[in-house]
Coordinates of C-alpha atoms in Angstrom, one line a residue:
Chain A
M166 CA 115.6 202.0 217.4
S167 CA 115.2 201.7 213.7
D168 CA 113.5 199.2 211.4
M169 CA 115.9 199.4 208.5
Q170 CA 119.4 200.7 208.8
I171 CA 121.5 201.5 205.8
S172 CA 125.2 202.3 206.5
G173 CA 127.9 203.3 204.1
L174 CA 126.3 201.5 201.3
S175 CA 128.1 201.6 197.9
K176 CA 127.7 199.8 194.6
V177 CA 130.2 200.1 191.9
F178 CA 129.5 198.9 188.3
G179 CA 132.8 199.1 186.4
G180 CA 133.9 202.7 186.9
L181 CA 130.4 203.9 187.8
R182 CA 129.6 204.5 191.5
A183 CA 125.8 203.9 191.2
T184 CA 125.5 204.1 195.0
D185 CA 128.1 206.0 196.8
D186 CA 128.4 205.7 200.6
V187 CA 124.8 206.2 201.4
S188 CA 123.6 205.9 205.0
F189 CA 120.2 206.6 206.6
H190 CA 117.7 204.8 208.9
I191 CA 114.1 204.1 208.6
A192 CA 112.1 204.4 211.8
P193 CA 109.3 201.9 212.4
G194 CA 105.8 203.2 211.4
T195 CA 107.0 205.9 209.1
V196 CA 106.8 206.5 205.4
H197 CA 110.2 207.3 203.9
S198 CA 110.6 208.5 200.4
I199 CA 113.7 208.2 198.2
I200 CA 113.8 210.8 195.5
G201 CA 116.3 212.1 193.0
P202 CA 116.6 212.9 189.3
N203 CA 116.8 210.1 186.7
G204 CA 120.0 208.1 187.1
A205 CA 120.4 209.2 190.7
G206 CA 120.7 205.6 191.9
K207 CA 117.2 205.1 193.3
T208 CA 116.6 201.8 191.6
T209 CA 120.1 200.6 192.4
L210 CA 119.5 201.4 196.1
L211 CA 116.2 199.5 196.0
N212 CA 117.9 196.5 194.4
L213 CA 120.5 196.5 197.1
M214 CA 117.8 196.5 199.7
T215 CA 116.1 193.5 198.1
G216 CA 119.2 191.6 197.3
I217 CA 119.0 191.7 193.5
Y218 CA 122.5 193.3 193.8
E219 CA 125.1 192.7 196.5
P220 CA 126.8 195.9 197.6
T221 CA 130.5 196.6 197.0
A222 CA 130.7 198.0 200.6
G223 CA 128.3 198.8 203.5
E224 CA 125.6 197.1 205.4
V225 CA 121.7 196.8 205.3
T226 CA 119.9 195.6 208.3
L227 CA 116.2 194.9 208.9
G228 CA 115.0 194.8 212.5
G229 CA 118.7 194.5 213.7
Q230 CA 119.5 191.5 211.4
S231 CA 121.9 191.8 208.5
L232 CA 120.3 191.3 205.1
L233 CA 123.6 190.9 203.2
G234 CA 124.2 187.7 201.3
K235 CA 120.6 186.7 201.6
P236 CA 118.6 186.2 198.4
F237 CA 115.5 188.2 197.8
H238 CA 113.0 185.5 198.8
A239 CA 114.8 185.0 202.1
R240 CA 114.6 188.8 202.8
V241 CA 110.9 188.6 202.1
A242 CA 110.7 185.8 204.7
M243 CA 112.4 188.2 207.1
G244 CA 109.7 190.8 206.6
L245 CA 110.6 192.8 203.5
G246 CA 107.7 193.4 201.1
R247 CA 108.1 194.9 197.7
T248 CA 106.1 196.1 194.7
F249 CA 107.5 196.9 191.3
Q250 CA 107.5 199.8 188.9
T251 CA 105.7 197.7 186.3
P252 CA 103.3 195.4 188.2
Q253 CA 104.6 191.9 188.4
I254 CA 101.4 189.8 188.3
C255 CA 100.9 186.1 187.6
H256 CA 98.5 185.9 184.6
G257 CA 97.8 182.3 185.1
M258 CA 96.0 183.1 188.3
S259 CA 92.9 185.1 189.3
A260 CA 93.4 188.4 191.1
I261 CA 92.6 186.9 194.5
E262 CA 95.0 184.0 193.9
N263 CA 97.7 186.6 193.2
V264 CA 97.1 188.1 196.6
M265 CA 96.9 184.6 198.2
L266 CA 100.3 183.9 196.7
G267 CA 101.7 186.7 198.9
S268 CA 100.8 184.9 202.1
H269 CA 102.0 181.4 201.2
L270 CA 105.1 181.7 203.5
G271 CA 103.1 181.4 206.7
L272 CA 101.2 178.3 205.4
D273 CA 101.9 174.6 205.2
G274 CA 103.9 174.0 202.0
R275 CA 104.5 170.3 202.3
L276 CA 104.0 168.4 199.1
L277 CA 102.1 165.3 200.1
P278 CA 99.6 167.0 202.4
S279 CA 99.0 169.6 199.7
M280 CA 98.3 166.8 197.1
L281 CA 96.0 165.0 199.5
R282 CA 94.3 168.2 200.6
L283 CA 94.5 167.3 204.2
P284 CA 92.3 169.3 206.7
G285 CA 95.3 171.4 207.8
I286 CA 95.9 172.5 204.2
V287 CA 92.2 173.3 203.7
R288 CA 92.0 175.4 206.9
G289 CA 95.2 177.3 205.9
D290 CA 93.9 177.9 202.4
E291 CA 90.5 179.1 203.5
A292 CA 92.0 181.5 206.1
C293 CA 94.4 182.8 203.4
R294 CA 91.6 183.3 200.9
E295 CA 89.6 185.3 203.5
A296 CA 92.6 187.4 204.4
A297 CA 93.3 188.0 200.7
A298 CA 89.8 189.1 200.2
G299 CA 90.2 191.4 203.1
W300 CA 93.4 192.9 201.7
M301 CA 91.7 193.4 198.3
R302 CA 88.9 195.3 200.1
Y303 CA 91.6 197.3 201.9
V304 CA 93.1 198.5 198.7
G305 CA 89.7 199.0 197.0
L306 CA 89.7 196.0 194.7
E307 CA 86.7 194.1 196.2
R308 CA 84.9 193.9 192.8
Y309 CA 87.9 192.2 191.2
L310 CA 88.2 189.2 193.5
D311 CA 87.9 186.5 190.8
A312 CA 88.9 188.7 187.8
E313 CA 91.6 187.7 185.4
P314 CA 94.5 190.1 185.8
G315 CA 94.5 190.6 182.0
A316 CA 91.0 192.1 182.2
M317 CA 92.0 194.6 185.0
P318 CA 93.0 198.2 184.4
Y319 CA 96.6 199.2 185.0
G320 CA 95.9 201.1 188.2
A321 CA 94.1 198.2 189.7
L322 CA 97.1 195.9 188.9
K323 CA 99.3 198.3 190.8
R324 CA 97.0 198.1 193.9
L325 CA 96.8 194.3 193.5
E326 CA 100.5 194.2 193.9
I327 CA 100.3 196.3 197.1
A328 CA 97.6 193.9 198.4
R329 CA 99.9 190.9 197.6
A330 CA 102.8 192.5 199.4
L331 CA 100.5 193.4 202.4
A332 CA 99.2 189.8 202.5
G333 CA 102.8 188.7 203.4
K334 CA 102.5 190.9 206.6
P335 CA 105.8 192.7 206.0
R336 CA 107.5 194.7 208.7
L337 CA 108.6 197.1 205.9
I338 CA 107.2 197.5 202.4
L339 CA 109.1 199.0 199.5
L340 CA 106.9 200.7 196.9
D341 CA 108.8 201.3 193.6
E342 CA 107.1 204.2 191.8
P343 CA 103.6 203.3 192.8
A344 CA 102.2 206.4 191.1
A345 CA 103.9 205.8 187.7
G346 CA 101.3 205.5 185.0
L347 CA 98.4 206.4 187.2
G348 CA 95.8 209.1 186.4
A349 CA 95.0 212.0 188.8
T350 CA 92.1 210.2 190.5
E351 CA 94.1 207.0 191.0
K352 CA 97.0 209.0 192.4
A353 CA 94.7 210.6 194.9
E354 CA 93.4 207.1 195.9
L355 CA 96.9 205.9 196.2
S356 CA 97.9 208.8 198.4
R357 CA 94.9 208.0 200.7
L358 CA 96.0 204.3 200.8
I359 CA 99.6 205.1 201.7
C360 CA 98.4 207.6 204.4
R361 CA 96.1 204.9 205.8
L362 CA 99.0 202.4 205.9
R363 CA 101.2 205.0 207.7
D364 CA 98.4 205.8 210.2
E365 CA 98.1 202.0 210.9
G366 CA 101.8 201.8 211.7
V367 CA 103.1 200.1 208.5
T368 CA 106.6 201.1 207.7
A369 CA 106.9 202.0 204.0
V370 CA 109.7 203.2 201.7
L371 CA 108.6 205.0 198.6
V372 CA 110.7 205.5 195.5
E373 CA 108.7 208.1 193.6
H374 CA 108.9 210.8 191.0
D375 CA 105.6 212.4 191.8
M376 CA 106.6 215.2 194.1
K377 CA 103.1 216.1 195.2
L378 CA 102.6 212.5 196.4
V379 CA 105.9 212.3 198.1
M380 CA 105.4 215.6 199.9
S381 CA 101.9 214.7 201.1
V382 CA 102.5 211.2 202.4
S383 CA 106.1 211.0 203.7
Q384 CA 107.5 211.9 207.1
H385 CA 111.0 211.7 205.9
V386 CA 112.6 212.2 202.5
V387 CA 116.1 211.1 201.3
V388 CA 117.4 212.9 198.2
L389 CA 119.9 211.1 196.0
N390 CA 122.0 212.6 193.3
Y391 CA 124.8 210.9 191.3
G392 CA 124.6 207.9 193.7
K393 CA 125.3 210.1 196.8
K394 CA 122.9 211.2 199.5
L395 CA 122.4 214.9 198.8
A396 CA 120.0 215.7 201.6
E397 CA 117.5 214.2 204.0
G398 CA 114.8 215.5 206.4
T399 CA 111.2 216.3 206.5
P400 CA 109.5 217.1 203.2
D401 CA 109.5 220.7 204.3
E402 CA 113.2 220.8 205.1
V403 CA 114.1 219.0 201.9
S404 CA 112.1 221.2 199.6
R405 CA 113.8 224.3 201.1
N406 CA 117.3 222.8 200.9
P407 CA 119.2 224.9 198.3
D408 CA 121.2 221.9 197.1
V409 CA 118.1 220.0 196.4
I410 CA 116.5 222.9 194.6
A411 CA 119.6 223.3 192.5
A412 CA 120.0 219.6 191.6
Y413 CA 116.5 218.4 191.4
L414 CA 113.9 221.1 191.4
G415 CA 116.2 223.8 190.0
R416 CA 114.9 224.0 186.4
T417 CA 111.3 224.2 187.3
H418 CA 111.5 226.6 190.3
Chain B
M18 CA 86.7 202.6 193.5
S19 CA 88.2 205.1 191.2
D20 CA 86.3 206.7 188.3
I21 CA 88.7 205.1 185.8
D22 CA 87.7 201.7 187.0
K23 CA 84.0 202.6 186.8
A24 CA 84.6 204.0 183.3
I25 CA 86.2 200.8 182.1
G26 CA 83.8 198.6 183.9
M27 CA 84.1 195.0 185.0
P28 CA 83.9 192.1 182.6
R29 CA 80.6 190.5 183.2
G30 CA 80.4 187.2 185.1
L31 CA 83.8 187.6 186.7
S32 CA 83.1 189.4 189.9
T33 CA 80.2 187.2 191.0
A34 CA 81.9 183.9 190.3
G35 CA 82.9 182.9 193.8
G36 CA 85.9 181.0 194.9
P37 CA 83.7 178.1 196.1
R38 CA 82.5 177.5 192.6
L39 CA 86.1 177.3 191.3
R40 CA 87.0 174.8 194.1
L41 CA 83.9 172.7 193.3
A42 CA 84.9 172.6 189.7
G43 CA 88.0 170.8 190.7
Q44 CA 86.1 168.1 192.5
G45 CA 83.5 168.1 189.8
G46 CA 86.2 167.3 187.3
V47 CA 87.2 164.2 189.3
L48 CA 83.5 163.0 189.5
L49 CA 83.1 163.6 185.7
L50 CA 86.2 161.6 185.0
A51 CA 85.1 158.8 187.3
A52 CA 81.8 158.6 185.5
I53 CA 83.5 158.5 182.1
L54 CA 85.9 155.8 183.3
L55 CA 83.0 153.8 184.7
L56 CA 80.9 154.0 181.6
L57 CA 83.6 153.6 179.1
P58 CA 83.8 149.7 179.4
W59 CA 80.2 149.6 177.9
L60 CA 81.6 151.2 174.7
L61 CA 84.8 149.2 174.5
R62 CA 84.2 146.2 172.3
S63 CA 87.5 144.6 171.4
G64 CA 90.7 143.8 173.3
F65 CA 92.4 146.3 171.0
Q66 CA 90.0 149.1 172.2
Y67 CA 90.8 148.2 175.8
H68 CA 94.5 148.3 174.9
M69 CA 94.1 151.8 173.5
A70 CA 92.2 152.9 176.6
V71 CA 94.9 151.6 178.9
M72 CA 97.6 153.4 176.8
I73 CA 95.6 156.6 176.9
G74 CA 95.3 156.2 180.7
I75 CA 99.1 155.7 181.2
H76 CA 99.9 158.6 178.9
A77 CA 97.3 160.8 180.6
V78 CA 98.9 160.3 184.1
I79 CA 102.3 161.2 182.7
A80 CA 100.8 164.2 180.9
I81 CA 99.2 165.4 184.2
G82 CA 102.6 165.2 185.9
L83 CA 104.4 166.9 183.0
N84 CA 101.7 169.6 182.9
L85 CA 102.6 170.5 186.5
L86 CA 106.1 171.3 185.2
V87 CA 105.4 172.6 181.7
G88 CA 101.9 174.1 182.0
Y89 CA 101.7 175.4 185.5
A90 CA 105.3 176.1 186.4
G91 CA 106.3 177.1 182.9
Q92 CA 109.4 175.0 182.7
I93 CA 109.9 173.0 179.5
S94 CA 111.3 169.5 179.4
L95 CA 112.2 167.6 176.3
G96 CA 113.8 164.7 178.2
H97 CA 110.9 163.1 180.0
A98 CA 111.0 160.0 177.9
G99 CA 114.3 159.4 179.8
F100 CA 112.5 159.3 183.1
M101 CA 109.8 157.0 181.6
A102 CA 112.7 154.7 180.5
I103 CA 114.3 154.8 183.9
G104 CA 110.9 153.6 185.3
A105 CA 110.5 151.0 182.6
Y106 CA 114.1 149.6 182.6
G107 CA 114.4 149.9 186.4
T108 CA 111.3 147.8 186.8
A109 CA 112.4 145.3 184.2
I110 CA 115.9 144.8 185.6
L111 CA 114.8 144.6 189.2
S112 CA 112.0 142.2 188.6
S113 CA 113.4 139.9 185.9
R114 CA 117.1 139.9 186.8
F115 CA 116.9 140.3 190.5
G116 CA 113.5 138.7 191.1
W117 CA 112.0 141.6 193.0
P118 CA 108.3 141.9 193.2
P119 CA 107.4 144.0 190.1
L120 CA 105.5 146.7 192.0
L121 CA 108.4 147.2 194.4
G122 CA 110.5 147.6 191.3
V123 CA 108.2 150.3 190.0
V124 CA 108.4 152.2 193.3
V125 CA 112.1 152.0 193.6
S126 CA 112.7 153.0 190.0
A127 CA 110.4 156.0 190.4
A128 CA 112.4 157.0 193.5
A129 CA 115.6 156.6 191.5
A130 CA 114.3 158.8 188.8
G131 CA 113.3 161.3 191.4
L132 CA 116.8 161.3 192.9
L133 CA 118.3 161.9 189.4
A134 CA 115.9 164.7 188.7
F135 CA 116.7 166.3 192.1
A136 CA 120.5 166.0 191.4
V137 CA 120.5 167.4 187.9
G138 CA 117.6 169.8 188.5
R139 CA 119.5 172.5 190.3
P140 CA 122.1 173.2 187.5
I141 CA 119.7 172.5 184.6
L142 CA 116.7 174.6 185.9
R143 CA 118.9 177.7 186.1
L144 CA 118.5 177.7 182.4
K145 CA 115.4 179.2 180.7
G146 CA 113.5 178.7 177.5
Y147 CA 115.5 177.3 174.6
Y148 CA 118.5 176.6 176.8
L149 CA 116.4 174.5 179.3
A150 CA 114.9 172.7 176.3
M151 CA 118.4 171.9 175.1
A152 CA 119.6 170.7 178.5
T153 CA 116.6 168.4 179.1
L154 CA 117.0 167.1 175.6
G155 CA 120.6 166.2 176.4
L156 CA 119.6 164.5 179.6
G157 CA 117.0 162.4 177.7
M158 CA 119.6 161.5 175.0
I159 CA 122.2 160.4 177.6
I160 CA 119.6 158.1 179.2
Y161 CA 118.7 156.8 175.7
L162 CA 122.3 156.1 174.8
L163 CA 123.0 154.4 178.1
I164 CA 120.0 152.1 177.6
S165 CA 120.9 151.3 174.0
N166 CA 124.6 150.6 174.6
E167 CA 124.8 148.9 178.0
V168 CA 123.8 145.6 176.6
W169 CA 124.8 143.5 179.6
L170 CA 122.3 145.3 181.8
T171 CA 119.5 146.5 179.4
G172 CA 119.7 143.9 176.6
G173 CA 120.5 146.8 174.2
P174 CA 118.4 146.9 171.1
D175 CA 116.9 143.5 171.9
G176 CA 115.1 144.9 174.8
L177 CA 114.0 143.1 178.0
S178 CA 111.0 141.1 179.0
L179 CA 109.1 141.6 182.2
P180 CA 107.4 139.1 184.4
M181 CA 103.6 139.3 184.6
L182 CA 102.2 141.5 187.3
S183 CA 100.3 139.6 190.0
L184 CA 97.9 141.2 192.5
F185 CA 96.6 139.3 195.5
G186 CA 98.1 136.1 194.2
Q187 CA 96.3 136.5 190.8
D188 CA 98.2 137.1 187.5
V189 CA 97.0 140.3 185.9
D190 CA 96.6 139.3 182.2
S191 CA 93.2 140.6 181.3
P192 CA 93.0 144.0 179.6
K193 CA 89.9 144.7 181.7
V194 CA 91.8 144.3 184.9
W195 CA 94.6 146.5 183.5
Y196 CA 91.9 149.0 182.5
G197 CA 90.7 149.1 186.1
I198 CA 94.2 149.6 187.5
V199 CA 95.1 152.4 185.2
A200 CA 91.7 154.0 185.7
V201 CA 92.3 154.1 189.4
L202 CA 95.8 155.6 188.9
L203 CA 94.4 158.2 186.6
L204 CA 91.7 159.2 189.0
V205 CA 94.2 159.5 191.9
A206 CA 96.6 161.5 189.7
Y207 CA 93.8 163.8 188.5
W208 CA 92.6 164.4 192.1
M209 CA 96.1 165.0 193.5
A210 CA 97.1 167.3 190.8
G211 CA 94.0 169.4 191.2
N212 CA 94.6 169.6 195.0
L213 CA 98.2 170.6 194.5
V214 CA 97.5 173.5 192.1
N215 CA 94.9 174.9 194.4
S216 CA 97.0 174.8 197.5
P217 CA 99.3 177.4 198.9
L218 CA 102.3 175.3 197.6
G219 CA 100.6 175.0 194.2
R220 CA 100.3 178.8 193.9
A221 CA 103.9 179.2 194.7
L222 CA 104.7 176.7 191.9
R223 CA 102.4 178.4 189.5
S224 CA 104.1 181.7 190.1
L225 CA 107.3 180.3 188.5
E226 CA 105.7 180.7 185.1
G227 CA 106.0 184.5 185.5
P228 CA 109.1 186.6 186.1
E229 CA 111.4 185.5 188.9
A230 CA 111.1 188.8 190.7
L231 CA 107.4 188.2 191.1
S232 CA 107.9 184.8 192.8
A233 CA 110.8 186.1 194.9
A234 CA 108.7 189.1 196.1
A235 CA 106.1 186.6 197.3
G236 CA 108.8 184.8 199.2
V237 CA 109.1 181.8 196.8
D238 CA 112.5 180.2 196.6
V239 CA 112.6 180.0 192.9
S240 CA 115.3 177.5 192.3
A241 CA 114.3 175.2 195.1
S242 CA 110.7 175.2 193.8
K243 CA 111.6 174.5 190.3
V244 CA 113.7 171.5 191.4
R245 CA 110.8 170.3 193.5
I246 CA 108.2 170.3 190.7
F247 CA 110.8 168.9 188.2
T248 CA 111.3 166.0 190.7
V249 CA 107.6 165.4 191.2
S250 CA 107.0 165.2 187.4
A251 CA 110.0 162.9 187.0
V252 CA 108.7 160.5 189.7
V253 CA 105.2 160.4 188.2
T254 CA 106.6 159.8 184.7
A255 CA 109.0 157.1 185.9
F256 CA 106.2 155.4 187.9
M257 CA 104.0 155.2 184.9
G258 CA 106.9 154.1 182.8
G259 CA 107.2 151.2 185.1
I260 CA 103.5 150.4 185.0
G261 CA 103.5 150.7 181.3
A262 CA 106.4 148.3 181.0
L263 CA 104.6 145.8 183.2
Y264 CA 101.5 146.1 181.1
A265 CA 103.4 145.7 177.8
G266 CA 105.5 142.8 179.2
F267 CA 108.4 143.9 177.0
I268 CA 110.5 147.1 176.6
S269 CA 113.0 148.3 174.0
P270 CA 115.1 151.5 173.8
K271 CA 112.6 152.9 171.3
S272 CA 110.3 153.8 174.2
A273 CA 113.1 156.1 175.5
D274 CA 113.9 158.0 172.3
F275 CA 113.5 161.7 171.5
M276 CA 110.2 161.3 169.7
Q277 CA 108.6 159.9 172.9
S278 CA 109.6 163.0 174.8
I279 CA 108.2 165.2 172.1
E280 CA 104.9 163.3 172.2
L281 CA 104.6 163.8 175.9
V282 CA 105.1 167.6 175.6
L283 CA 102.7 167.5 172.7
M284 CA 100.0 166.0 174.9
V285 CA 100.3 168.9 177.3
I286 CA 100.4 171.7 174.7
L287 CA 97.7 170.2 172.5
G288 CA 95.3 169.5 175.4
G289 CA 96.0 172.8 177.1
M290 CA 98.9 174.1 179.2
G291 CA 97.9 174.5 182.8
S292 CA 94.7 172.4 182.5
I293 CA 94.4 169.0 184.1
P294 CA 91.5 167.9 181.9
G295 CA 93.5 169.3 179.0
A296 CA 96.3 166.9 179.8
V297 CA 93.9 163.9 179.7
A298 CA 92.4 165.1 176.4
G299 CA 95.8 165.7 174.9
A300 CA 96.9 162.2 175.9
A301 CA 93.8 160.7 174.3
I302 CA 94.4 162.7 171.0
V303 CA 98.1 162.0 170.7
T304 CA 97.6 158.3 171.5
L305 CA 94.6 157.8 169.2
L306 CA 95.5 160.0 166.2
P307 CA 98.1 157.7 164.7
Q308 CA 95.6 154.8 165.0
V309 CA 92.9 156.8 163.3
L310 CA 95.3 157.9 160.6
T311 CA 96.3 154.4 159.6
A312 CA 93.3 154.7 157.3
V313 CA 95.3 157.0 155.1
E314 CA 98.4 155.0 155.2
H315 CA 101.1 156.8 153.3
Y316 CA 99.9 160.3 154.2
E317 CA 99.8 159.6 157.9
P318 CA 102.7 161.8 159.0
L319 CA 101.6 164.6 156.7
I320 CA 98.1 164.7 158.0
Y321 CA 99.3 164.3 161.6
G322 CA 101.5 167.3 161.2
L323 CA 98.8 169.3 159.6
I324 CA 96.4 168.6 162.4
L325 CA 98.9 169.8 164.9
I326 CA 99.6 173.0 163.0
L327 CA 95.9 173.7 162.7
V328 CA 95.1 173.1 166.3
M329 CA 97.9 175.4 167.4
V330 CA 96.9 178.1 164.9
L331 CA 93.2 178.0 165.8
M332 CA 93.6 177.2 169.5
P333 CA 96.9 178.5 170.7
K334 CA 95.9 177.9 174.4
G335 CA 95.2 174.3 173.7
L336 CA 92.0 172.3 173.2
V337 CA 90.3 172.3 176.7
P338 CA 91.0 175.9 177.8
T339 CA 89.9 177.2 174.4
L340 CA 86.7 175.2 174.4
A341 CA 86.0 176.1 178.0
H342 CA 86.5 179.8 177.2
R343 CA 84.1 179.6 174.2
L344 CA 81.5 177.8 176.3
R345 CA 81.6 180.4 179.0
R346 CA 81.4 183.2 176.5
S347 CA 78.4 181.7 174.7
R348 CA 76.6 181.3 178.1
S349 CA 77.0 185.0 179.2

């Protein structure tokens, strides 16, 4: 039984096979990392998972249901959460409102009741505000509740995005380079946060360059090179794989 | 909390400001507006001043509706005078040619404008920025041309007269009664817009201002949401177009032309994008300024333009948000 299944996935841009027959599965409650040198096809793979690209061939399923042909927002409704390499934050809203945005799917979105602020809307809104405050505490942003995103440091914005994704109660969360641009202390914080998510049974997929982070938080690592899957296994197995060392770690080891 | 956060520190006054205060501010705005609208009649001396107040009220409701689209959802429209004209001409044609009750004419015309917005919204709102501006401009121009040229239906350049509005068997011919009607409409619009932007649906709509990936990652159906808010703003605009036509008693194609669309957008930008009191302030300024400037006759367009440039240079976020920000800063 797997949460996400990727089978024979390929994406061709003109003559370039950006993703080439990649297959793996993601078991529920685990942290998977996708690594590979620059241009290995990590971002393309992520965009295929979220529906920004449609694959040339292959299949992606979440909880047994096919995701193909569904736009990104519909995949989110099916339980896919995502954060971005550069935090995508709405600057017209306060920090907590950004997190509340993440949970709007489960709430009453009818126009007229919203305009009349009917009791059902108020209840949903207050519950969602409380939950959002909870998620902000969870990621360590409790002091930023009503802050303007423009006044928050970069690392806090990255965690704000994680809080927004979590507020949607995803069954699987994709983290696109969460450590990029963070300082050493923030990276340590992030690593604790991801471990905590893992221990609480959240399924996460991590696309990351920071090998220390990848090796310390993931149960399973998939290595891509030139769009193909080069290797997969536990962090230990992968880091001992000679192909991986040659392709990815070779120069530094 | 990481050391980096501690080192940078929190801007003062942000972390303690609770959500409840923000929500109260929304209701406080409605109360303040109600107080102003109740007290204003003591200041209004002449029929002309009442007339200006009514015009400001009508424009303010349209600006509030347009602000939902332009200010909150970040989608420009340079064709909203077209929707205003659909409301105005629809009401005029249905009431004077077909003998419908005027208010029913207003409601049906607003619904028709909503249907049109819904139908053209999907292809048009795929466009962004300048391209969306062009497409909505085109939409407004088509409506203007239809109104100017279909003389058999619209009277062409001669315009159309409307019957007098009657409520509860009484003709509404006094500016004071019109003031009351428009004041109630403005209060309702202000309250409903405030409720909307602070609801879960409202946050989904406000996210459209940012990159599409952000909205989609939160599960927002971007194109459907854009069409939705475009339709809402079209319905509000057409409804007030119909009310305005009934108030004026006469309409001509001039009310549908490009400059009218520009003025509507101007109200939103000048008053403050994404600010409901801003929309009201913007409507007041854009409506009053030409009247004030009649004192300088020949130089009117020159000074009008200059004021707009100055406000935008000095207050790029618009009047109300800039002043509110300065007030908050001087307090802390």
